[in-house]
Amino acid sequence: MGRDMSFRVLGPLEVAVGSRKVLIPGGRPRSLLAALLVNAGDTLTPEDLVHSVWGDSLPRQPRPALHTAMTRLRQGLDGGGADLSRLLHTSAGGYRLDVPPDSLDLHRFRGLTQRARAAGRVGDLECERTLLADALPLWRGRPLADVWSEELHRDVVQGLTEEWIRARERYHDVCLALGHHDEIVADLRTLTAKYPFHERLWHQLMLALYRCGRRGEALEVYAQVRGFFRDELGVDPGAELHRLHLAMLRTDGSLLACGA
């Protein structure tokens, strides 16, 4: 049964057995499952889990409350055909959830990006691009989007989002190096609107537009990001963006040269 199970945390929390989704209990049990999954393979103490699930609003009796939430989680998943008992291990140190290989989207994402980095280190950019293109669609939105836990969103989700952005940025760098600049313009426009403080995304958008022969649009993007930074932070964009802007103003031919 365990081999047919799949878990997804890179978006709304999901559990499936084969092609059938399993109903996950709401509230505290859902947060508990999320905490176990994002730390799959690691032993979490009861105190760790109580913090992730309840935060500062501790129940009067934390251990019994945790036990009750764990029981509700087991019953809910087991009733849906997901045999959690096979995967969840308890010890004197706490609880550990061992998921089958490649059954957790977060593990698959990290495995693919690790292989992509290895390909990049030996200069195989086509392989790196393919692996990143396989990894990025595993994200279906904000991780744990339907899990109510301020602690998990603060302590885990923010870091996961940064991890995803770095992978997206590297994918764009590889596409630019391989001459696929036209394929990433739309994606970069969406990302710069969503994450406007990430200067690297603006840099990639400007360069992609320039290499597409859209120099005027690239210069407009710089004016846009400069206005945003001045309004929001009271500063100009960083030196890297400034240098790119100057190079575009003087139509520097080196900007058309592809390279990682």
mmCIF file of C-alpha atoms in Angstrom:
data_model
loop_
_atom_site.group_PDB
_atom_site.id
_atom_site.type_symbol
_atom_site.label_atom_id
_atom_site.label_comp_id
_atom_site.label_asym_id
_atom_site.label_seq_id
_atom_site.Cartn_x
_atom_site.Cartn_y
_atom_site.Cartn_z
ATOM 1 C CA MET A 1 0.000 0.000 0.000
ATOM 2 C CA GLY A 2 2.758 2.422 0.967
ATOM 3 C CA ARG A 3 4.375 2.181 -2.455
ATOM 4 C CA ASP A 4 1.159 3.513 -4.084
ATOM 5 C CA MET A 5 0.961 6.530 -1.806
ATOM 6 C CA SER A 6 1.987 10.026 -2.772
ATOM 7 C CA PHE A 7 2.263 13.227 -0.789
ATOM 8 C CA ARG A 8 2.307 16.810 -2.024
ATOM 9 C CA VAL A 9 3.271 19.856 0.010
ATOM 10 C CA LEU A 10 4.355 22.235 -2.786
ATOM 11 C CA GLY A 11 0.928 23.825 -2.964
ATOM 12 C CA PRO A 12 -2.188 22.704 -1.101
ATOM 13 C CA LEU A 13 -1.480 19.674 1.096
ATOM 14 C CA GLU A 14 -2.495 16.457 -0.668
ATOM 15 C CA VAL A 15 -2.308 12.726 -0.004
ATOM 16 C CA ALA A 16 -3.245 10.161 -2.637
ATOM 17 C CA VAL A 17 -3.409 6.398 -2.902
ATOM 18 C CA GLY A 18 -2.928 5.592 -6.547
ATOM 19 C CA SER A 19 -5.014 8.132 -8.446
ATOM 20 C CA ARG A 20 -7.465 8.654 -5.577
ATOM 21 C CA LYS A 21 -7.070 11.604 -3.236
ATOM 22 C CA VAL A 22 -7.433 10.916 0.474
ATOM 23 C CA LEU A 23 -9.451 13.273 2.642
ATOM 24 C CA ILE A 24 -7.126 14.837 5.214
ATOM 25 C CA PRO A 25 -8.618 15.847 8.568
ATOM 26 C CA GLY A 26 -8.699 19.612 8.973
ATOM 27 C CA GLY A 27 -7.346 21.830 11.708
ATOM 28 C CA ARG A 28 -4.580 20.566 13.990
ATOM 29 C CA PRO A 29 -4.186 17.108 12.369
ATOM 30 C CA ARG A 30 -3.615 18.752 8.993
ATOM 31 C CA SER A 31 -0.899 20.991 10.464
ATOM 32 C CA LEU A 32 0.604 17.960 12.167
ATOM 33 C CA LEU A 33 0.830 16.031 8.896
ATOM 34 C CA ALA A 34 2.373 19.068 7.196
ATOM 35 C CA ALA A 35 5.047 19.341 9.900
ATOM 36 C CA LEU A 36 5.883 15.631 9.575
ATOM 37 C CA LEU A 37 6.069 15.793 5.772
ATOM 38 C CA VAL A 38 8.317 18.839 5.434
ATOM 39 C CA ASN A 39 10.653 17.066 7.879
ATOM 40 C CA ALA A 40 10.179 13.580 6.424
ATOM 41 C CA GLY A 41 12.981 11.253 7.455
ATOM 42 C CA ASP A 42 13.885 13.309 10.522
ATOM 43 C CA THR A 43 12.807 12.614 14.095
ATOM 44 C CA LEU A 44 10.754 15.434 15.592
ATOM 45 C CA THR A 45 10.382 15.743 19.323
ATOM 46 C CA PRO A 46 6.917 16.226 20.794
ATOM 47 C CA GLU A 47 7.971 19.773 21.624
ATOM 48 C CA ASP A 48 8.877 20.399 17.963
ATOM 49 C CA LEU A 49 5.487 19.204 16.811
ATOM 50 C CA VAL A 50 3.548 21.117 19.451
ATOM 51 C CA HIS A 51 5.365 24.291 18.410
ATOM 52 C CA SER A 52 4.601 23.719 14.711
ATOM 53 C CA VAL A 53 0.949 22.926 15.325
ATOM 54 C CA TRP A 54 -0.003 25.284 18.165
ATOM 55 C CA GLY A 55 2.684 27.958 18.144
ATOM 56 C CA ASP A 56 2.356 30.271 21.105
ATOM 57 C CA SER A 57 -1.264 29.220 21.734
ATOM 58 C CA LEU A 58 -0.255 26.143 23.682
ATOM 59 C CA PRO A 59 -2.961 23.787 24.905
ATOM 60 C CA ARG A 60 -3.272 23.326 28.643
ATOM 61 C CA GLN A 61 -1.867 19.802 28.343
ATOM 62 C CA PRO A 62 0.387 19.708 25.257
ATOM 63 C CA ARG A 63 1.287 16.010 25.248
ATOM 64 C CA PRO A 64 -2.295 14.704 25.466
ATOM 65 C CA ALA A 65 -3.390 17.282 22.888
ATOM 66 C CA LEU A 66 -0.652 16.108 20.523
ATOM 67 C CA HIS A 67 -1.665 12.499 21.073
ATOM 68 C CA THR A 68 -5.296 13.353 20.259
ATOM 69 C CA ALA A 69 -4.294 15.165 17.052
ATOM 70 C CA MET A 70 -2.069 12.240 16.043
ATOM 71 C CA THR A 71 -4.899 9.777 16.650
ATOM 72 C CA ARG A 72 -7.307 11.848 14.535
ATOM 73 C CA LEU A 73 -4.705 12.050 11.768
ATOM 74 C CA ARG A 74 -4.091 8.300 11.781
ATOM 75 C CA GLN A 75 -7.799 7.506 11.790
ATOM 76 C CA GLY A 76 -8.530 9.943 8.994
ATOM 77 C CA LEU A 77 -5.784 8.720 6.677
ATOM 78 C CA ASP A 78 -6.202 5.060 7.511
ATOM 79 C CA GLY A 79 -9.924 5.384 6.833
ATOM 80 C CA GLY A 80 -9.108 6.769 3.397
ATOM 81 C CA GLY A 81 -6.817 3.857 2.572
ATOM 82 C CA ALA A 82 -3.533 5.606 3.403
ATOM 83 C CA ASP A 83 -1.875 3.318 5.943
ATOM 84 C CA LEU A 84 0.007 5.940 7.941
ATOM 85 C CA SER A 85 0.940 3.373 10.580
ATOM 86 C CA ARG A 86 3.438 1.783 8.172
ATOM 87 C CA LEU A 87 5.233 5.076 7.663
ATOM 88 C CA LEU A 88 5.067 6.771 11.052
ATOM 89 C CA HIS A 89 7.614 5.607 13.613
ATOM 90 C CA THR A 90 7.674 6.531 17.275
ATOM 91 C CA SER A 91 10.633 6.347 19.604
ATOM 92 C CA ALA A 92 11.818 7.809 22.864
ATOM 93 C CA GLY A 93 13.027 10.805 20.848
ATOM 94 C CA GLY A 94 9.730 11.522 19.150
ATOM 95 C CA TYR A 95 8.081 10.876 15.777
ATOM 96 C CA ARG A 96 9.554 10.188 12.324
ATOM 97 C CA LEU A 97 7.655 9.904 9.044
ATOM 98 C CA ASP A 98 9.438 7.793 6.427
ATOM 99 C CA VAL A 99 7.880 8.222 2.998
ATOM 100 C CA PRO A 100 8.597 5.920 0.033
ATOM 101 C CA PRO A 101 11.245 7.109 -2.454
ATOM 102 C CA ASP A 102 9.947 9.775 -4.853
ATOM 103 C CA SER A 103 6.503 9.777 -3.209
ATOM 104 C CA LEU A 104 6.942 13.293 -1.764
ATOM 105 C CA ASP A 105 7.027 16.192 -4.231
ATOM 106 C CA LEU A 106 9.491 18.145 -2.081
ATOM 107 C CA HIS A 107 11.997 15.273 -2.163
ATOM 108 C CA ARG A 108 11.560 14.901 -5.924
ATOM 109 C CA PHE A 109 12.097 18.645 -6.422
ATOM 110 C CA ARG A 110 15.276 18.639 -4.359
ATOM 111 C CA GLY A 111 16.574 15.511 -6.055
ATOM 112 C CA LEU A 112 16.082 17.002 -9.512
ATOM 113 C CA THR A 113 17.645 20.345 -8.603
ATOM 114 C CA GLN A 114 20.619 18.575 -7.015
ATOM 115 C CA ARG A 115 21.158 16.611 -10.225
ATOM 116 C CA ALA A 116 20.747 19.835 -12.203
ATOM 117 C CA ARG A 117 23.475 21.535 -10.170
ATOM 118 C CA ALA A 118 25.783 18.578 -10.768
ATOM 119 C CA ALA A 119 25.162 18.809 -14.525
ATOM 120 C CA GLY A 120 25.844 22.541 -14.440
ATOM 121 C CA ARG A 121 29.135 22.027 -12.633
ATOM 122 C CA VAL A 122 30.436 19.886 -15.500
ATOM 123 C CA GLY A 123 29.099 22.296 -18.128
ATOM 124 C CA ASP A 124 26.167 20.202 -19.381
ATOM 125 C CA LEU A 125 23.683 23.071 -19.608
ATOM 126 C CA GLU A 126 21.184 21.199 -21.772
ATOM 127 C CA CYS A 127 20.904 18.483 -19.130
ATOM 128 C CA GLU A 128 20.674 21.100 -16.384
ATOM 129 C CA ARG A 129 17.884 22.885 -18.250
ATOM 130 C CA THR A 130 15.946 19.635 -18.753
ATOM 131 C CA LEU A 131 16.215 18.672 -15.092
ATOM 132 C CA LEU A 132 15.120 22.120 -13.898
ATOM 133 C CA ALA A 133 12.240 22.045 -16.376
ATOM 134 C CA ASP A 134 11.129 18.775 -14.752
ATOM 135 C CA ALA A 135 11.530 20.121 -11.209
ATOM 136 C CA LEU A 136 9.784 23.491 -11.418
ATOM 137 C CA PRO A 137 6.276 22.265 -12.415
ATOM 138 C CA LEU A 138 6.141 20.237 -9.182
ATOM 139 C CA TRP A 139 5.224 23.537 -7.516
ATOM 140 C CA ARG A 140 1.476 24.148 -7.638
ATOM 141 C CA GLY A 141 1.486 27.425 -5.713
ATOM 142 C CA ARG A 142 2.439 28.507 -2.223
ATOM 143 C CA PRO A 143 3.577 25.486 -0.178
ATOM 144 C CA LEU A 144 1.051 24.270 2.394
ATOM 145 C CA ALA A 145 -1.403 26.828 1.065
ATOM 146 C CA ASP A 146 -4.358 25.279 2.913
ATOM 147 C CA VAL A 147 -2.552 24.540 6.192
ATOM 148 C CA TRP A 148 -3.304 26.819 9.114
ATOM 149 C CA SER A 149 -0.017 27.200 10.977
ATOM 150 C CA GLU A 150 1.727 30.531 11.333
ATOM 151 C CA GLU A 151 4.829 28.740 12.576
ATOM 152 C CA LEU A 152 5.149 26.489 9.531
ATOM 153 C CA HIS A 153 4.568 29.387 7.151
ATOM 154 C CA ARG A 154 7.155 31.501 8.954
ATOM 155 C CA ASP A 155 9.761 28.833 9.689
ATOM 156 C CA VAL A 156 9.404 26.583 6.644
ATOM 157 C CA VAL A 157 7.378 28.060 3.788
ATOM 158 C CA GLN A 158 9.442 31.230 3.442
ATOM 159 C CA GLY A 159 12.599 29.167 3.069
ATOM 160 C CA LEU A 160 10.973 26.821 0.561
ATOM 161 C CA THR A 161 9.810 29.789 -1.505
ATOM 162 C CA GLU A 162 13.338 31.180 -1.621
ATOM 163 C CA GLU A 163 14.570 27.733 -2.677
ATOM 164 C CA TRP A 164 12.053 27.738 -5.532
ATOM 165 C CA ILE A 165 12.972 31.256 -6.646
ATOM 166 C CA ARG A 166 16.667 30.326 -6.758
ATOM 167 C CA ALA A 167 15.830 27.350 -8.972
ATOM 168 C CA ARG A 168 13.727 29.579 -11.232
ATOM 169 C CA GLU A 169 16.529 32.121 -11.449
ATOM 170 C CA ARG A 170 19.024 29.413 -12.366
ATOM 171 C CA TYR A 171 16.653 28.062 -15.016
ATOM 172 C CA HIS A 172 16.453 31.524 -16.571
ATOM 173 C CA ASP A 173 20.248 31.878 -16.459
ATOM 174 C CA VAL A 174 20.639 28.572 -18.286
ATOM 175 C CA CYS A 175 18.015 29.536 -20.875
ATOM 176 C CA LEU A 176 19.837 32.818 -21.468
ATOM 177 C CA ALA A 177 23.139 30.981 -21.792
ATOM 178 C CA LEU A 178 21.646 28.604 -24.365
ATOM 179 C CA GLY A 179 19.921 31.329 -26.385
ATOM 180 C CA HIS A 180 16.346 30.555 -25.299
ATOM 181 C CA HIS A 181 15.684 34.141 -24.172
ATOM 182 C CA ASP A 182 12.379 34.389 -26.040
ATOM 183 C CA GLU A 183 10.949 31.487 -24.021
ATOM 184 C CA ILE A 184 11.313 33.137 -20.610
ATOM 185 C CA VAL A 185 10.090 36.712 -21.118
ATOM 186 C CA ALA A 186 6.463 36.028 -20.146
ATOM 187 C CA ASP A 187 7.503 34.027 -17.083
ATOM 188 C CA LEU A 188 9.866 36.776 -15.948
ATOM 189 C CA ARG A 189 7.198 39.444 -16.320
ATOM 190 C CA THR A 190 4.944 37.407 -14.038
ATOM 191 C CA LEU A 191 7.697 36.787 -11.496
ATOM 192 C CA THR A 192 8.905 40.394 -11.318
ATOM 193 C CA ALA A 193 5.341 41.482 -10.642
ATOM 194 C CA LYS A 194 5.003 38.903 -7.863
ATOM 195 C CA TYR A 195 8.498 39.253 -6.345
ATOM 196 C CA PRO A 196 9.527 42.833 -7.162
ATOM 197 C CA PHE A 197 12.353 42.982 -4.603
ATOM 198 C CA HIS A 198 14.343 40.222 -6.356
ATOM 199 C CA GLU A 199 16.722 42.257 -8.504
ATOM 200 C CA ARG A 200 18.081 39.170 -10.241
ATOM 201 C CA LEU A 201 14.683 38.592 -11.861
ATOM 202 C CA TRP A 202 14.605 42.167 -13.182
ATOM 203 C CA HIS A 203 18.129 41.733 -14.568
ATOM 204 C CA GLN A 204 17.104 38.559 -16.376
ATOM 205 C CA LEU A 205 13.980 40.191 -17.798
ATOM 206 C CA MET A 206 15.925 43.174 -19.135
ATOM 207 C CA LEU A 207 18.558 40.941 -20.716
ATOM 208 C CA ALA A 208 15.992 38.573 -22.243
ATOM 209 C CA LEU A 209 14.100 41.495 -23.800
ATOM 210 C CA TYR A 210 17.304 43.024 -25.125
ATOM 211 C CA ARG A 211 18.347 39.757 -26.756
ATOM 212 C CA CYS A 212 14.908 39.507 -28.332
ATOM 213 C CA GLY A 213 15.589 42.823 -30.063
ATOM 214 C CA ARG A 214 13.250 44.717 -27.710
ATOM 215 C CA ARG A 215 15.746 47.273 -26.426
ATOM 216 C CA GLY A 216 13.120 49.954 -25.783
ATOM 217 C CA GLU A 217 11.088 47.590 -23.593
ATOM 218 C CA ALA A 218 14.226 46.570 -21.713
ATOM 219 C CA LEU A 219 14.987 50.211 -20.929
ATOM 220 C CA GLU A 220 11.380 50.741 -19.840
ATOM 221 C CA VAL A 221 11.766 47.841 -17.412
ATOM 222 C CA TYR A 222 14.742 49.581 -15.810
ATOM 223 C CA ALA A 223 12.726 52.771 -15.419
ATOM 224 C CA GLN A 224 9.967 50.707 -13.833
ATOM 225 C CA VAL A 225 12.187 48.955 -11.310
ATOM 226 C CA ARG A 226 14.053 52.161 -10.472
ATOM 227 C CA GLY A 227 10.761 53.903 -9.748
ATOM 228 C CA PHE A 228 9.604 50.994 -7.611
ATOM 229 C CA PHE A 229 12.802 50.892 -5.528
ATOM 230 C CA ARG A 230 12.768 54.642 -5.004
ATOM 231 C CA ASP A 231 9.128 54.603 -3.919
ATOM 232 C CA GLU A 232 9.372 51.564 -1.665
ATOM 233 C CA LEU A 233 12.930 51.751 -0.294
ATOM 234 C CA GLY A 234 14.147 55.250 -1.086
ATOM 235 C CA VAL A 235 17.155 53.877 -2.992
ATOM 236 C CA ASP A 236 18.151 53.103 -6.569
ATOM 237 C CA PRO A 237 18.533 49.523 -7.827
ATOM 238 C CA GLY A 238 21.864 47.831 -7.177
ATOM 239 C CA ALA A 239 25.084 48.143 -9.112
ATOM 240 C CA GLU A 240 24.475 45.079 -11.314
ATOM 241 C CA LEU A 241 21.224 46.472 -12.709
ATOM 242 C CA HIS A 242 22.790 49.899 -13.108
ATOM 243 C CA ARG A 243 25.684 48.455 -15.140
ATOM 244 C CA LEU A 244 23.291 46.522 -17.344
ATOM 245 C CA HIS A 245 21.261 49.673 -17.964
ATOM 246 C CA LEU A 246 24.363 51.644 -18.976
ATOM 247 C CA ALA A 247 25.490 48.833 -21.286
ATOM 248 C CA MET A 248 22.105 48.874 -22.984
ATOM 249 C CA LEU A 249 22.196 52.663 -23.406
ATOM 250 C CA ARG A 250 25.471 52.379 -25.312
ATOM 251 C CA THR A 251 24.257 49.274 -27.231
ATOM 252 C CA ASP A 252 27.101 47.142 -25.918
ATOM 253 C CA GLY A 253 27.513 44.207 -28.284
ATOM 254 C CA SER A 254 28.704 41.927 -25.501
ATOM 255 C CA LEU A 255 25.137 41.780 -24.168
ATOM 256 C CA LEU A 256 24.152 39.616 -27.126
ATOM 257 C CA ALA A 257 26.767 36.981 -26.345
ATOM 258 C CA CYS A 258 25.268 33.923 -24.685
ATOM 259 C CA GLY A 259 27.109 32.296 -21.803
ATOM 260 C CA ALA A 260 26.365 31.033 -18.291
#
